[in-house]
Structure formats: C-alpha cells, structure tokens
Coordinates of C-alpha atoms and ligand atoms in Angstrom, one line a residue:
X1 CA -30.9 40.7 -12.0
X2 CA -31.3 44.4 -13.4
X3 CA -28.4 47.0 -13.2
X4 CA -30.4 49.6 -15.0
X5 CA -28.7 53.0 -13.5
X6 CA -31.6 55.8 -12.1
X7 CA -30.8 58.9 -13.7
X8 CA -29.5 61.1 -11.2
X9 CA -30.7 64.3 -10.0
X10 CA -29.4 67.3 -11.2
X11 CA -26.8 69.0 -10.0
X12 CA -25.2 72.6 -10.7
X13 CA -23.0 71.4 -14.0
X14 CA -20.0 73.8 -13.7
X15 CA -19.3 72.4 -10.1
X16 CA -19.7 69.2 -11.9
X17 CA -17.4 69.8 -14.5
X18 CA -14.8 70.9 -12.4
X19 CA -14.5 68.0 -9.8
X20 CA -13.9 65.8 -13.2
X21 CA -10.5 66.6 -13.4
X22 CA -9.4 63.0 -13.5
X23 CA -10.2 60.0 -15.3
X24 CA -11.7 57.2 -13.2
X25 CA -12.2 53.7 -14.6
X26 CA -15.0 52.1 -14.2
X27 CA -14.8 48.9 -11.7
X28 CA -16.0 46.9 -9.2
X29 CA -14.5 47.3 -5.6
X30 CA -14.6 44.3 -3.2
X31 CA -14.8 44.9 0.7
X32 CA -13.8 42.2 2.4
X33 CA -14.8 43.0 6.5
X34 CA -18.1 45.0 4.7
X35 CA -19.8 44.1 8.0
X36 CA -17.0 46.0 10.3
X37 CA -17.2 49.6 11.9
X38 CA -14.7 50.9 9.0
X39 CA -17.1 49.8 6.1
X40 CA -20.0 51.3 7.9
X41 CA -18.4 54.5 8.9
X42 CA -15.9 55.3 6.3
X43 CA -15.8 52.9 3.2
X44 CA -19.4 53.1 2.0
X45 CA -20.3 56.7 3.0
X46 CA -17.2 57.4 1.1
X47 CA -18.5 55.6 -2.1
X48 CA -21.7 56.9 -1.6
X49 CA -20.4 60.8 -1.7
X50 CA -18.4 59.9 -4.5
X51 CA -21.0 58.2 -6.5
X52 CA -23.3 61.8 -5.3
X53 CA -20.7 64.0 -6.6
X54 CA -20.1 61.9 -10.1
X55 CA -16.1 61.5 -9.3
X56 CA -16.3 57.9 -10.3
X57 CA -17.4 56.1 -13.4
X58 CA -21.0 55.1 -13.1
X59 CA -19.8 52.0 -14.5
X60 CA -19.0 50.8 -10.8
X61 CA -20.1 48.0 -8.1
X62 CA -19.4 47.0 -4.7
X63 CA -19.3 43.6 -3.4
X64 CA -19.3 43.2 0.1
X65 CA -18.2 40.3 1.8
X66 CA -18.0 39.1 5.7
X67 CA -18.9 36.0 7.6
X68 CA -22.5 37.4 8.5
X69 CA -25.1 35.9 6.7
X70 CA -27.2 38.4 4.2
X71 CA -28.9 39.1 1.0
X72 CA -28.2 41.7 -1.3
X73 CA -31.0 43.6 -0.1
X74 CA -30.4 43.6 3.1
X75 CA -26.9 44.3 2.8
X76 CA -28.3 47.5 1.1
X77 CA -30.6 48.0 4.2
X78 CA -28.0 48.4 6.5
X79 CA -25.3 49.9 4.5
X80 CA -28.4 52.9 3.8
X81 CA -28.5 53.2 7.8
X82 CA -25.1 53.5 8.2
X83 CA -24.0 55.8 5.3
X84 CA -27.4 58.3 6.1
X85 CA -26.0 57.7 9.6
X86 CA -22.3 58.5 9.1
X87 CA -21.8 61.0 6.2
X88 CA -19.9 63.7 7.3
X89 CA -21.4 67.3 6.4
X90 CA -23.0 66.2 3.4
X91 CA -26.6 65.6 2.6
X92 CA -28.2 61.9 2.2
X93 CA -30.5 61.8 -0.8
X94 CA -33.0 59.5 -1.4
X95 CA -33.1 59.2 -5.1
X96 CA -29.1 59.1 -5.3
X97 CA -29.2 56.2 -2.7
X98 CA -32.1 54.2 -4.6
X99 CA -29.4 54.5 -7.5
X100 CA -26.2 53.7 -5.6
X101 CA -27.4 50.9 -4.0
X102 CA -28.2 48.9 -7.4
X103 CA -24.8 48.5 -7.6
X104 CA -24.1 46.6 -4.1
X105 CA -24.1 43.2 -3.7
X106 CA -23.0 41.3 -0.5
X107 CA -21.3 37.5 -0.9
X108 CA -21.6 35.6 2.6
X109 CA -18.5 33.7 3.4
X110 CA -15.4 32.8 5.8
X111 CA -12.1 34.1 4.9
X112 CA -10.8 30.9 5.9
X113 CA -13.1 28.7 3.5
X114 CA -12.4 28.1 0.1
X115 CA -15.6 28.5 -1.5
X116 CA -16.0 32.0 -0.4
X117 CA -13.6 33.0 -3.1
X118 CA -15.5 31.1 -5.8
X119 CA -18.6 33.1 -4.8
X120 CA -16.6 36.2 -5.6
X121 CA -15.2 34.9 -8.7
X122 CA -18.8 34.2 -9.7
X123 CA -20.6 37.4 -8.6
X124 CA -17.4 39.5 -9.9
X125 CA -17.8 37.9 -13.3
X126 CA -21.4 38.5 -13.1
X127 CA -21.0 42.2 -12.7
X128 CA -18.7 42.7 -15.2
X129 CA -21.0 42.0 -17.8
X130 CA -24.3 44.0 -16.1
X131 CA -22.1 47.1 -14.7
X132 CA -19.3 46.8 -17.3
X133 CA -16.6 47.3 -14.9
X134 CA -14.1 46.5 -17.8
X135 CA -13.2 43.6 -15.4
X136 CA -11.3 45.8 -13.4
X137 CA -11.3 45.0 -9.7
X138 CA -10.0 47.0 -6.5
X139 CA -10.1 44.8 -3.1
X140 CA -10.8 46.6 0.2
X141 CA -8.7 44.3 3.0
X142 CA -10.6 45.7 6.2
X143 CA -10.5 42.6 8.3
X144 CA -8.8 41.6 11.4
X145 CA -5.1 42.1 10.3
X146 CA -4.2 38.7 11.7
X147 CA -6.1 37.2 8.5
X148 CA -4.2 39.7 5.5
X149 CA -1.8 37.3 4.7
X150 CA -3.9 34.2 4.5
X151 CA -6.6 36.4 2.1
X152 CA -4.1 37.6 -0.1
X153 CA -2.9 34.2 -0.7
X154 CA -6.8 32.8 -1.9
X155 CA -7.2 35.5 -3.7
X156 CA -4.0 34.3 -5.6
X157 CA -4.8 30.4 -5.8
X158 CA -8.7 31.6 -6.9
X159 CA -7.2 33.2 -10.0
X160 CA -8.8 36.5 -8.7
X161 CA -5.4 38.2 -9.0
X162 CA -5.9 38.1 -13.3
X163 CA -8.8 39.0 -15.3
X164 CA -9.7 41.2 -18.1
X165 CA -8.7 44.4 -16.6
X166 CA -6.1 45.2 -13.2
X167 CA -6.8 44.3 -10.6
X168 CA -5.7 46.0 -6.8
X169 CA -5.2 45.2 -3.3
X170 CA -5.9 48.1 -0.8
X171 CA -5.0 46.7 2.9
X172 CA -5.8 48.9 5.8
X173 CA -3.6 49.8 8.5
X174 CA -1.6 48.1 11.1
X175 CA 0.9 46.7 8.6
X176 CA 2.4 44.2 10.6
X177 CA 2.7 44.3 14.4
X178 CA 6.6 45.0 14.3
X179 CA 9.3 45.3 12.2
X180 CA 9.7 41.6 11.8
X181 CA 6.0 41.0 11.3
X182 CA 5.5 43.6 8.5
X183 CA 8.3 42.1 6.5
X184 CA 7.1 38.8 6.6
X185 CA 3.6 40.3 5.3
X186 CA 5.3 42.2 2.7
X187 CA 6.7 38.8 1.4
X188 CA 3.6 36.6 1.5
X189 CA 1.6 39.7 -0.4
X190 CA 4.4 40.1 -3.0
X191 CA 4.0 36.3 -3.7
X192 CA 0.9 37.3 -5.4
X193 CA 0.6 40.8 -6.1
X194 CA 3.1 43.4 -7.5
X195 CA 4.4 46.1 -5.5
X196 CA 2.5 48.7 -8.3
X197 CA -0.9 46.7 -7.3
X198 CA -0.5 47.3 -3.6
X199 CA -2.2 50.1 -2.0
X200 CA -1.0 50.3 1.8
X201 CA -3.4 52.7 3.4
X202 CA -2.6 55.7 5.8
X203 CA -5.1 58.0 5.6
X204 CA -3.9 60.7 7.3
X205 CA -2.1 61.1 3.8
X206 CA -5.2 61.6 2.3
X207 CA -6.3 64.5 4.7
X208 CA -6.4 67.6 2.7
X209 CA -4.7 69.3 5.2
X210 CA -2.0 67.1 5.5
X211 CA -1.1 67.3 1.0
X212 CA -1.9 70.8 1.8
X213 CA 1.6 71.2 3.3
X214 CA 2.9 69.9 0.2
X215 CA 1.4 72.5 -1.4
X216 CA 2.7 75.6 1.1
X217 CA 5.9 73.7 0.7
X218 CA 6.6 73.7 -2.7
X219 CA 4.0 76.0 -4.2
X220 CA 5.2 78.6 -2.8
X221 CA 8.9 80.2 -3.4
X222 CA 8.9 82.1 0.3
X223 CA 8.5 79.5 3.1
X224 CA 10.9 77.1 1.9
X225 CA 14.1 78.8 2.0
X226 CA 13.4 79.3 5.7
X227 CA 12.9 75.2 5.8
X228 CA 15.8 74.1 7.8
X229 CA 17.9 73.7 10.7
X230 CA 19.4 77.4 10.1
X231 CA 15.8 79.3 11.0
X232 CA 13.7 76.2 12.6
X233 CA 14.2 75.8 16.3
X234 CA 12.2 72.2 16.5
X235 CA 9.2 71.3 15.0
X236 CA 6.1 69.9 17.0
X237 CA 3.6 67.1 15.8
X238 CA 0.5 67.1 18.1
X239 CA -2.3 64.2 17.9
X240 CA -4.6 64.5 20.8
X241 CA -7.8 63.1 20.9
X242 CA -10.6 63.6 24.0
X243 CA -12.2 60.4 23.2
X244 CA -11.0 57.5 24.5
X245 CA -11.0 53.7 23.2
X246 CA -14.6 53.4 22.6
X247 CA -15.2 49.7 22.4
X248 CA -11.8 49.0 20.7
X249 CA -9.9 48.2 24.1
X250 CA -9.5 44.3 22.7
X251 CA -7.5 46.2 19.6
X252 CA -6.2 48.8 21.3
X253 CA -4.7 47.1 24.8
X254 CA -2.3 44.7 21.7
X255 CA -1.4 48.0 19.8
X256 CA -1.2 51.3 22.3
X257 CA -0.7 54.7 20.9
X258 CA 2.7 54.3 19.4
X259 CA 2.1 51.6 17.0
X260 CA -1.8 52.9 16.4
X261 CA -0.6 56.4 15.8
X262 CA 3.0 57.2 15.6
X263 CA 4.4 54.5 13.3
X264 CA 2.0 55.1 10.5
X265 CA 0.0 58.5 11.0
X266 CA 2.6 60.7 12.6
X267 CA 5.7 59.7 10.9
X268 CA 4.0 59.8 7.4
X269 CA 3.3 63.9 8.8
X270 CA 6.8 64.2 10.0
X271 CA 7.9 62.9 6.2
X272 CA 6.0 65.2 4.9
X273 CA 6.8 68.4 6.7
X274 CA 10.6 67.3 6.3
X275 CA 11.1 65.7 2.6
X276 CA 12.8 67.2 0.1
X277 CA 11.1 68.5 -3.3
X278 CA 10.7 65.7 -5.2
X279 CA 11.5 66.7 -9.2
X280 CA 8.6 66.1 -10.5
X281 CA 5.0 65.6 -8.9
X282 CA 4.3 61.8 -9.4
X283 CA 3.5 58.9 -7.0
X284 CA 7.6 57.2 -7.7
X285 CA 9.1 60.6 -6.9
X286 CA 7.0 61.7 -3.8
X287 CA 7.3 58.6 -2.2
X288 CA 11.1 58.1 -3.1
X289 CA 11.5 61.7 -0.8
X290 CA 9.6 60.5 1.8
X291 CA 11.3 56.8 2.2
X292 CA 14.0 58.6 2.1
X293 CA 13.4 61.0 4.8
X294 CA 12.2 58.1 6.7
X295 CA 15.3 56.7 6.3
X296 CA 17.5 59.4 7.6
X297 CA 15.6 59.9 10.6
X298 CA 17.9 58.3 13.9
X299 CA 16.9 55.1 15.0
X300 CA 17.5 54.9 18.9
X301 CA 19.9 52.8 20.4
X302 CA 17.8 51.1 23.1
X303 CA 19.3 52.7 26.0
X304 CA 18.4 56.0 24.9
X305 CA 14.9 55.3 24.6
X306 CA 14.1 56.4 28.4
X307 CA 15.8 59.6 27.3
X308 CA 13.7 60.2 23.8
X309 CA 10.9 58.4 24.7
X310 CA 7.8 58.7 27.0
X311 CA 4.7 56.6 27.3
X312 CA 1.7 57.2 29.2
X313 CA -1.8 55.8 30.1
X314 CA -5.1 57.4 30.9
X315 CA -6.5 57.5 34.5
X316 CA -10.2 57.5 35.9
X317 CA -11.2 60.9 36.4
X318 CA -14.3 63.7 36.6
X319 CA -14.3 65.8 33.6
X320 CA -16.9 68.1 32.8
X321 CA -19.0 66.7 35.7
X322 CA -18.6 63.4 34.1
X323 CA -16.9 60.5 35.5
X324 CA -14.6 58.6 32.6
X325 CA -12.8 55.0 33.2
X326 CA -9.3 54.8 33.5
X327 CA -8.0 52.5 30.6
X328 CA -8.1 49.3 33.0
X329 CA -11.3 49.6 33.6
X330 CA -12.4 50.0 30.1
X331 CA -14.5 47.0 28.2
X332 CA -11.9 44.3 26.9
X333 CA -9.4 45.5 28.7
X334 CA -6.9 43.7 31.3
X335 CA -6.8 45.3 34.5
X336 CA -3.2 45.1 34.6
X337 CA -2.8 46.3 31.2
X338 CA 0.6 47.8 30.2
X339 CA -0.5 49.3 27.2
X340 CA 0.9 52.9 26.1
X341 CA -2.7 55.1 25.5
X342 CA -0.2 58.3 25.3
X343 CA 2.9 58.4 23.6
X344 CA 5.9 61.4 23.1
X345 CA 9.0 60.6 21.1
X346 CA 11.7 63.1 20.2
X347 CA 13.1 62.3 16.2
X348 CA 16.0 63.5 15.1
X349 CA 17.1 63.2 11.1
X350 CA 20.4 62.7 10.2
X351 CA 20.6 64.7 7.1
X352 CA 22.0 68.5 6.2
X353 CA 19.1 70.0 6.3
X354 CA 17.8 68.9 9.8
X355 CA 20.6 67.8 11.9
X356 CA 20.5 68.3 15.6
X357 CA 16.6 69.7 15.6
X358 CA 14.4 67.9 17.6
X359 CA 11.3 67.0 16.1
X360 CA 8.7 65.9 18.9
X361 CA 5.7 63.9 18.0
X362 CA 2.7 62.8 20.6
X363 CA -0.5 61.4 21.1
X364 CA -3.0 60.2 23.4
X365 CA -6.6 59.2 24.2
X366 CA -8.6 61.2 26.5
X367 CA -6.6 64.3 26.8
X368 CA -8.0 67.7 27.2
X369 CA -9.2 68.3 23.4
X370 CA -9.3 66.9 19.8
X371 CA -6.4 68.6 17.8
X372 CA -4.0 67.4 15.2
X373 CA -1.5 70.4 14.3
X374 CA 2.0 70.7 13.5
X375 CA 4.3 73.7 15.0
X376 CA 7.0 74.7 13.3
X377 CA 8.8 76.7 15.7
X378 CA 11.8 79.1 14.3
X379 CA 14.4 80.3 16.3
X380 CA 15.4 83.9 18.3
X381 CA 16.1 86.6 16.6
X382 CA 19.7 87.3 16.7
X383 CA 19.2 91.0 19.1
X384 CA 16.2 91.1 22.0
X385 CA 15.2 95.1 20.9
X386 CA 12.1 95.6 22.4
X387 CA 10.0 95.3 25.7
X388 CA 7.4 92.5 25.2
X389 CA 4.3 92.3 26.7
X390 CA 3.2 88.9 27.2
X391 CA 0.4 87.3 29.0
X392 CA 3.1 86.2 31.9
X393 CA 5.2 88.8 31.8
X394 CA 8.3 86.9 30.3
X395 CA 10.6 87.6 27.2
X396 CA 9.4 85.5 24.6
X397 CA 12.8 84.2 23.0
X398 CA 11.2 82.9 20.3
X399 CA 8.1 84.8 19.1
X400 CA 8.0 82.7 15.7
X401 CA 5.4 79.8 15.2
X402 CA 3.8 78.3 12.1
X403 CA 1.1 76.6 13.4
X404 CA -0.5 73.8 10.2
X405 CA -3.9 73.1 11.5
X406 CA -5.3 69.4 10.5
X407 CA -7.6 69.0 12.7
X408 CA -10.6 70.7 13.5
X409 CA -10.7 74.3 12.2
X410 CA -8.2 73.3 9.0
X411 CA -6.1 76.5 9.0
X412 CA -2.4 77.4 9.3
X413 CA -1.5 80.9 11.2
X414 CA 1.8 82.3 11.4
X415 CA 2.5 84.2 15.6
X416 CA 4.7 86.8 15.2
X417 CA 5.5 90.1 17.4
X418 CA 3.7 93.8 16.2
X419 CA 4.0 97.0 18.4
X420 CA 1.1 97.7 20.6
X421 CA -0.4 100.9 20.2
X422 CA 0.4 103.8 21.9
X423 CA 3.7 105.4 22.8
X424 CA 7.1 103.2 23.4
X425 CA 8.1 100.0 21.2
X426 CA 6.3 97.8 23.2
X427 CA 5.3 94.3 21.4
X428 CA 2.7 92.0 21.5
X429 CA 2.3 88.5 20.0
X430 CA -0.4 88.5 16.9
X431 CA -1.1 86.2 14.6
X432 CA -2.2 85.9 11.0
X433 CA -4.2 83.0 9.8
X434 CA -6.0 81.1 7.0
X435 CA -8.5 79.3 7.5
X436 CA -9.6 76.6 5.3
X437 CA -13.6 77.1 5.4
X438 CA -14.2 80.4 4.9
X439 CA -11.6 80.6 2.4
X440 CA -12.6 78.4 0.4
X441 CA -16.5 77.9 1.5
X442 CA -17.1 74.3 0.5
X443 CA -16.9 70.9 2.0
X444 CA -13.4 69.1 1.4
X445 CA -13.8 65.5 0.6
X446 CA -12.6 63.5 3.8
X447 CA -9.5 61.2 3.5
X448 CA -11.1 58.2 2.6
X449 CA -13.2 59.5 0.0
X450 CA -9.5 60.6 -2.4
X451 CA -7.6 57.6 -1.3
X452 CA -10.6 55.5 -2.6
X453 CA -10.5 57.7 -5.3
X454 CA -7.1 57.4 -5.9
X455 CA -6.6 54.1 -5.9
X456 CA -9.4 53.2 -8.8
X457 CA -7.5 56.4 -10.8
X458 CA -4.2 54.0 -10.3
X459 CA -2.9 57.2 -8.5
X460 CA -0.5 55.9 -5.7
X461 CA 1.4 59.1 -4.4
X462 CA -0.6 59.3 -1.1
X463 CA -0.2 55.5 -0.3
X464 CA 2.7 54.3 1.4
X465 CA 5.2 51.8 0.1
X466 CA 7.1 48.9 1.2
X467 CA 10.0 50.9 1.9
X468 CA 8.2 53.7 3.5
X469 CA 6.3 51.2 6.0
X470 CA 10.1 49.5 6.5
X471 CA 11.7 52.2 7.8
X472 CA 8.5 53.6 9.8
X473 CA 8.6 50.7 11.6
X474 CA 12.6 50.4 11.9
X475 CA 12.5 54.1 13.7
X476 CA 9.8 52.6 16.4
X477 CA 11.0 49.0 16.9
X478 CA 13.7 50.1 19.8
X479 CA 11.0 52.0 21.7
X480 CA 8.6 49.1 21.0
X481 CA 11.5 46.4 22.4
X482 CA 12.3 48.4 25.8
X483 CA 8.6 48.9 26.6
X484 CA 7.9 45.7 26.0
X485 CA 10.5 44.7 28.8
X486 CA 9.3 47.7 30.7
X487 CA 6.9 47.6 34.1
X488 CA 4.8 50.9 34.3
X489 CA 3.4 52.5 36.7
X490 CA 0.6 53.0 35.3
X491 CA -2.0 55.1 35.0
X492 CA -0.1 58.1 34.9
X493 CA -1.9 61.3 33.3
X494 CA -5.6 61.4 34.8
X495 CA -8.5 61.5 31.5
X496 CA -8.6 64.7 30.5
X497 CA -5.3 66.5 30.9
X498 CA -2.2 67.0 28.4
X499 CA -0.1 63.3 29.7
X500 CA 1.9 62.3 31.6
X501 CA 5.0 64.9 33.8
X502 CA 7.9 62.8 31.9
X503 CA 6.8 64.3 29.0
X504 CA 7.1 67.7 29.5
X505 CA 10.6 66.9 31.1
X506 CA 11.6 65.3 27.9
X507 CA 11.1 68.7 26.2
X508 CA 12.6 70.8 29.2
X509 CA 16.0 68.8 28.7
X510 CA 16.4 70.2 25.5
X511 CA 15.1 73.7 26.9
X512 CA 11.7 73.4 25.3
X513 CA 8.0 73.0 26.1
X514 CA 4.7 71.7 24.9
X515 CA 2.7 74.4 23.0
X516 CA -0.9 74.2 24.5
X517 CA -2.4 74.0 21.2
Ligands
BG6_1 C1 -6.9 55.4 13.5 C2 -6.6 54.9 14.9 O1 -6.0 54.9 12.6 O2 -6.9 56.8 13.6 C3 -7.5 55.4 15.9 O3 -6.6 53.4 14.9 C4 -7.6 56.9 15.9 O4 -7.2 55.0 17.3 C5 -7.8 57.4 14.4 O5 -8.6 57.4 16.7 C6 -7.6 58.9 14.3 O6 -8.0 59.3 13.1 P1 -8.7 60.7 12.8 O7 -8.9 60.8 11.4 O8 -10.0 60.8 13.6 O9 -7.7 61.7 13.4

C-alpha cells in the first residue's frame, strides 16, 4: 500500500499563511456510519475543504466504516461523487482530490460484531505508520443513535480507547431521547472515555454566525451595557425552514421539532445570546457560562406548559403552484402521527439580569421561508415625541430591533426611527446593517468544517458538555411529558405559512407578536 502525498497545487501563500493560525495534529479520524447522508453531505466534503485549504496536518487519514460492503477504492468512488456533489460554494479540484483520497480507507463491518473493531485496530495501526498520524485517533459516531452506547463500549473492550497518542470520541446529535435517556448515555460513555475526550456535537455552535455573537457581545464595549432586562423587551429565536422532512419522516415522526431543534440547536443560541462573559476565552470558562445560563433558565411546571408551550404540524397544501404532503402523508410516516413538525416555547431565566423577559424560541418545517435569526427587541422609549409614519399607520411603541442574521444573508441590522425629509418631525423606521459577504468577501468555512477542525486542535469551547446537554434537556422534558399524554388535532398550520394560531396567541398574552422575519 503506498501513502505517497501528491504535491498540491498552488495556492496564493499569504491567504495560506493566515488560515494557519492554529496547530493541528496530524491523525487519523474514524467515521463510523461513513455510508449515511451526514458522511456524504457534511463529514467528507468538510475534510475535503480542509485538506484544500491546508488547515489540517497532511499527516491525516480517514477510515470509514459501515455495514455496506466496499473496497477502499470504491469507498473513494463514491465519497468523490458525494463531496464534488455537496461542497458548498467551493470549488472541487481534481488534483487535490487524487491527493485526498489516498488517505481514505473504508473497513466493512457490523457495529454489533466483534471483529469489526479488530479490523479497525488493524487498519488504524496500519496507518499510523504509512500516514504517521502520531497514533492519534478522532472517532466520528454518526450512526443510528440507538447503537452509541453499545459502540462506545467495543471501542473500550478492543483497547481502541489507548494508543500511542489521544484518542477522541465525537458523537452526533440526538443525545439521548429524554432526560432519562441522555443520562444513562452519559454513564455508559464515561465508563470508557473521559469527559475531556468527548466531543458532543451541535453544530449550530460552529456556525460563524452564531460565535459571531460572542464576538458583538464581548468585543465590543457598547452593546453590552444595554444587555439586560432594563433596555431588552424580549428576545426572539426564529428557526424556520421551507423544506419539509425529506425522506427522514422514520427519524423525524420519533423526534418532532422540539427535541430535533429546540433542545440542542436553539437553546445552545439562547445560551449564547444570554451568558455572561466568561473571564477568560477558553473551552472550561465558555461552557461553564453557558451551563450555567442553561441552568437558570425556568423549567415549567407541567400545567403551565399549555400556557408556554405550543406545538404544531404541517398540512397538505398548494404553494407556489405546487401541491406539498401534509406530514401524514409523507414516506415513513404514520397517518395518525402525533408528532410536533412546529414548535413555540416561551423561556424565561431566573437570574438578575433577565428576570421576567420572555424569550420566545420556534421552529418548523415547511413554513413560508428558510431563516434562522435572533431579535433582540428593546423596549419604548420613555416619551412618544413624534408622529410616526408606518406602513399601517400605527404608533410603533417599540421602534428598536437588533436583528442577528444566521441564516441566509449572515448579517445583523439594527431598526431604529430617523426623521423623514421634509418639513415636521415626522419619523420613519430605517435600518442599518452589516452584512457578512460583502464585508468581508470570502467564503466562511461551514459549521462542520471548524467543529471537525476543532476537535483534532483538542479545542472544545464550541462542543457542548455533559452539563450543558443535562440541563437542555431538563428545560424540555415537562413540555416533552404533557405532549406525550396530549391528543392533537392535528394538522394545524397548512405547508407554507408561519404555524399554527396558538402561537401567535402565546405571544399576544404577553402583549407581543411574531416579527415576520
Ligand atoms: C438538524 C436537524 O440537526 O438541523 C434537521 O436534524 C434540520 O431537521 C437541521 O433540518 C437544520 O440545520 P441547518 O444547518 O440547515 O439550519
């Protein structure tokens, strides 16, 4: 077997020198699920680009391992589909891929089977003396969640948990199904890997737009004073997606929108728009302030949750001169299904700086657009001065958003009120904005690409932690409990629309509405 490394081809060396900010060890990452959509879509097109770019050591290797039976080669045949296929606004390169690709290698085998693990053993000691991956080793857990546990444990009784250099687990997202469930995982992992080893992946943390408000947080001396409950009205967390469950209704109709999105996605956001500074800018002390906003936020007593709480699910309907299923009718799904495709919950956290301020969080499938932002919007100013003009007429009371754009467009823009021209103080809502693109004019690495990154750096800041995934899940379990008992009348928002009525009366009780974002 030859692991002679292509040159590669050149590239402009002061960009180069600058994205080597970091040291990156070299090592050998093992995928187990390499056959799945994520490992195809995501995993290796994130490798790829950061193979391209020269972020990692070239002193790397990918095993990939599922039940379907391959070579090497052809695992490198269809992995070279899929990452020319999926690479998101970057070039494919023929020459870099030829390169890349002599470092894959794909190990047939059952999770469930013993053996499997000794043909990892084998290839990974095989690869650490042709790549010289120091013997380090990073393991991708991307399979069917159900089989984490049992994984983690063969890794442990293969001695794959010790070798020359460290070795770390990354395990994809759901953690658990429910509080119970993701304790019980956390105790079978820790019987064989440390808590410093374990990388528990959200990758919304590793959207750029998402540690950017980290950055406008605390970079910045003007915003934060204004951070509280003394200036901030309520805070909005929007998640809306126009697809719908595209093929996944077997997954989906178990986990509905709360547990797919809110438990891990949107209340990692909401920790991050509400934390406190930590000290000192370092994995222990950025996660410590966001367990611990986690942990101040209310947990619902379970006959409030009809109150704070609102699920919906999509309906058949004509969009666009297109008719779309209703969720029943989907592929995998049961007719009767009770599952949650939408879901609103208002937060509140107990703590000085945000007591009593609602912070409302939803998402759904098949609603109007794809948008992920975050309103922050601040309260009335104390004296209404001026006319307004607005496009309905009405007194805006409160003329103050800051809008934090993740999704598309990356951007924040702040609304606030100028004076039209012409004679008389009349005002009119404007807006100033930033836009991510054409301020900066290059492609930002996508969210897998820096977790990936960051986990063979040993960098663990923007993975979440035991603690972190506890309380996340503490703060859903009531709404998950009364659902469960709950019979819907479902479908209740028709595909393409903003969700169900209830929702916007759960804002309207507190004298509030959706922003159309
Ligand atoms: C995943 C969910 O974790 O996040 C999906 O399982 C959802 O249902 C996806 O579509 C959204 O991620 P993104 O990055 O496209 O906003």
């Amino acid at each position: 077997m030859s692991a002679a490394v292509q040159p590669l081809p050149e590239i402009n060396p002061l960009q180069d020198y600058l994205r080597f900010d970091r040291h990156v060890p070299p090592c050998a990452v093992v995928i187990f699920g390499a056959s799945g959509d994520l490992s195809k879509r995501k995993l290796l097109p994130s490798l790829y680009r950061l193979f391209y770019e020269r972020r990692i050591s070239p002193n790397f290797a990918v095993v990939g391992s599922s039940r379907t039976p391959m070579s090497d080669e052809q695992f490198r045949e269809k992995m070279k589909e899929s990452v020319a296929k999926f690479l998101e606004d970057a070039p494919f390169d023929e020459d870099v891929w030829r390169s890349f690709a002599q470092s894959l290698y794909y190990v047939a085998g059952d999770l469930n089977n013993p053996a499997s693990y000794d043909d990892i053993h084998q290839k990974l000691e095989e690869i650490e003396k042709t790549h010289e991956t120091a013997g380090n080793v990073l393991f991708y857990l991307s399979t069917q969640p159900s089989h984490y546990a049992e994984a983690i444990q063969e890794l442990g009784e293969h001695d794959l948990t010790h070798g020359n250099g460290w070795r770390r687990v990354i395990i994809e997202k759901p953690f658990g199904h429910d509080l119970a469930s993701a304790r019980k995982l956390n105790e079978e992992i820790h019987k064989v890997f440390d808590e410093s080893e374990i990388y528990r992946i959200d990758h919304y943390l590793g959207k750029e737009t998402v540690q950017n408000i980290l950055a406008f947080r605390f970079g910045n001396g003007i915003f934060e004073p204004l951070w509280n409950r003394r200036y901030i009205d309520h805070v909005q967390i929007t998640a809306a997606e126009s697809i719908g469950v595209e093929g996944r209704g077997g997954y989906y109709q178990e986990a509905g929108a709360l547990r797919d999105m809110i438990q891990n996605h949107l209340s990692q956001v909401m920790a991050t728009v509400a934390m406190e500074p930590p000290t000192v800018f370092d994995a222990a002390n950025v996660r410590d302030e966001r367990a611990k906003l986690l942990r101040a936020v209310r947990v619902m007593k379970h006959d409030e949750v009809p109150k704070y709480a609102v699920a919906g699910q999509y309906g058949p309907a004509k969009v666009g001169g297109q008719d779309l299923l209703g969720f029943r009718q989907e592929p995998s799904v049961d007719p009767e299904a009770q599952t949650d495709t939408y879901a609103a919950v208002t937060f509140f956290i107990d703590n000085w700086r945000w007591a009593d301020i609602p912070f409302y969080i939803r998402t759904g499938k098949r609603m109007p657009k794809r948008v992920t932002d975050i309103a922050i919007q601040f309260g009335a100013p104390p004296l209404g001065l001026f006319k307004q003009e607005t496009k309905t007429g009405l007194r805006e009371a409160r003329p103050n958003v800051l809008v934090l754009r993740i999704q598309p467009e990356e951007g924040i823009s702040l609304r606030f009120l100028s004076k039209s021209p012409g004679s008389g103080m009349r005002l009119r809502p404007v807006s100033m904005d930033f836009n991510y693109g054409s301020s900066f004019g290059e492609r930002s690495p996508t969210a897998y690409e820096t977790l990936l990154m960051d986990a063979m750096a040993g960098d663990a800041t923007l993975y979440t932690r035991q603690d972190m995934v506890d309380a996340s899940w503490q703060i859903v379990q009531p709404i998950l409990d009364v659902w469960g008992s709950t019979k819907f009348d479902f479908p209740n928002y028709p595909s393409g629309t903003w969700g169900p009525k209830a929702s916007d009366e759960m804002l309207a009780r507190q004298g509030h509405v959706w922003r159309v974002p």
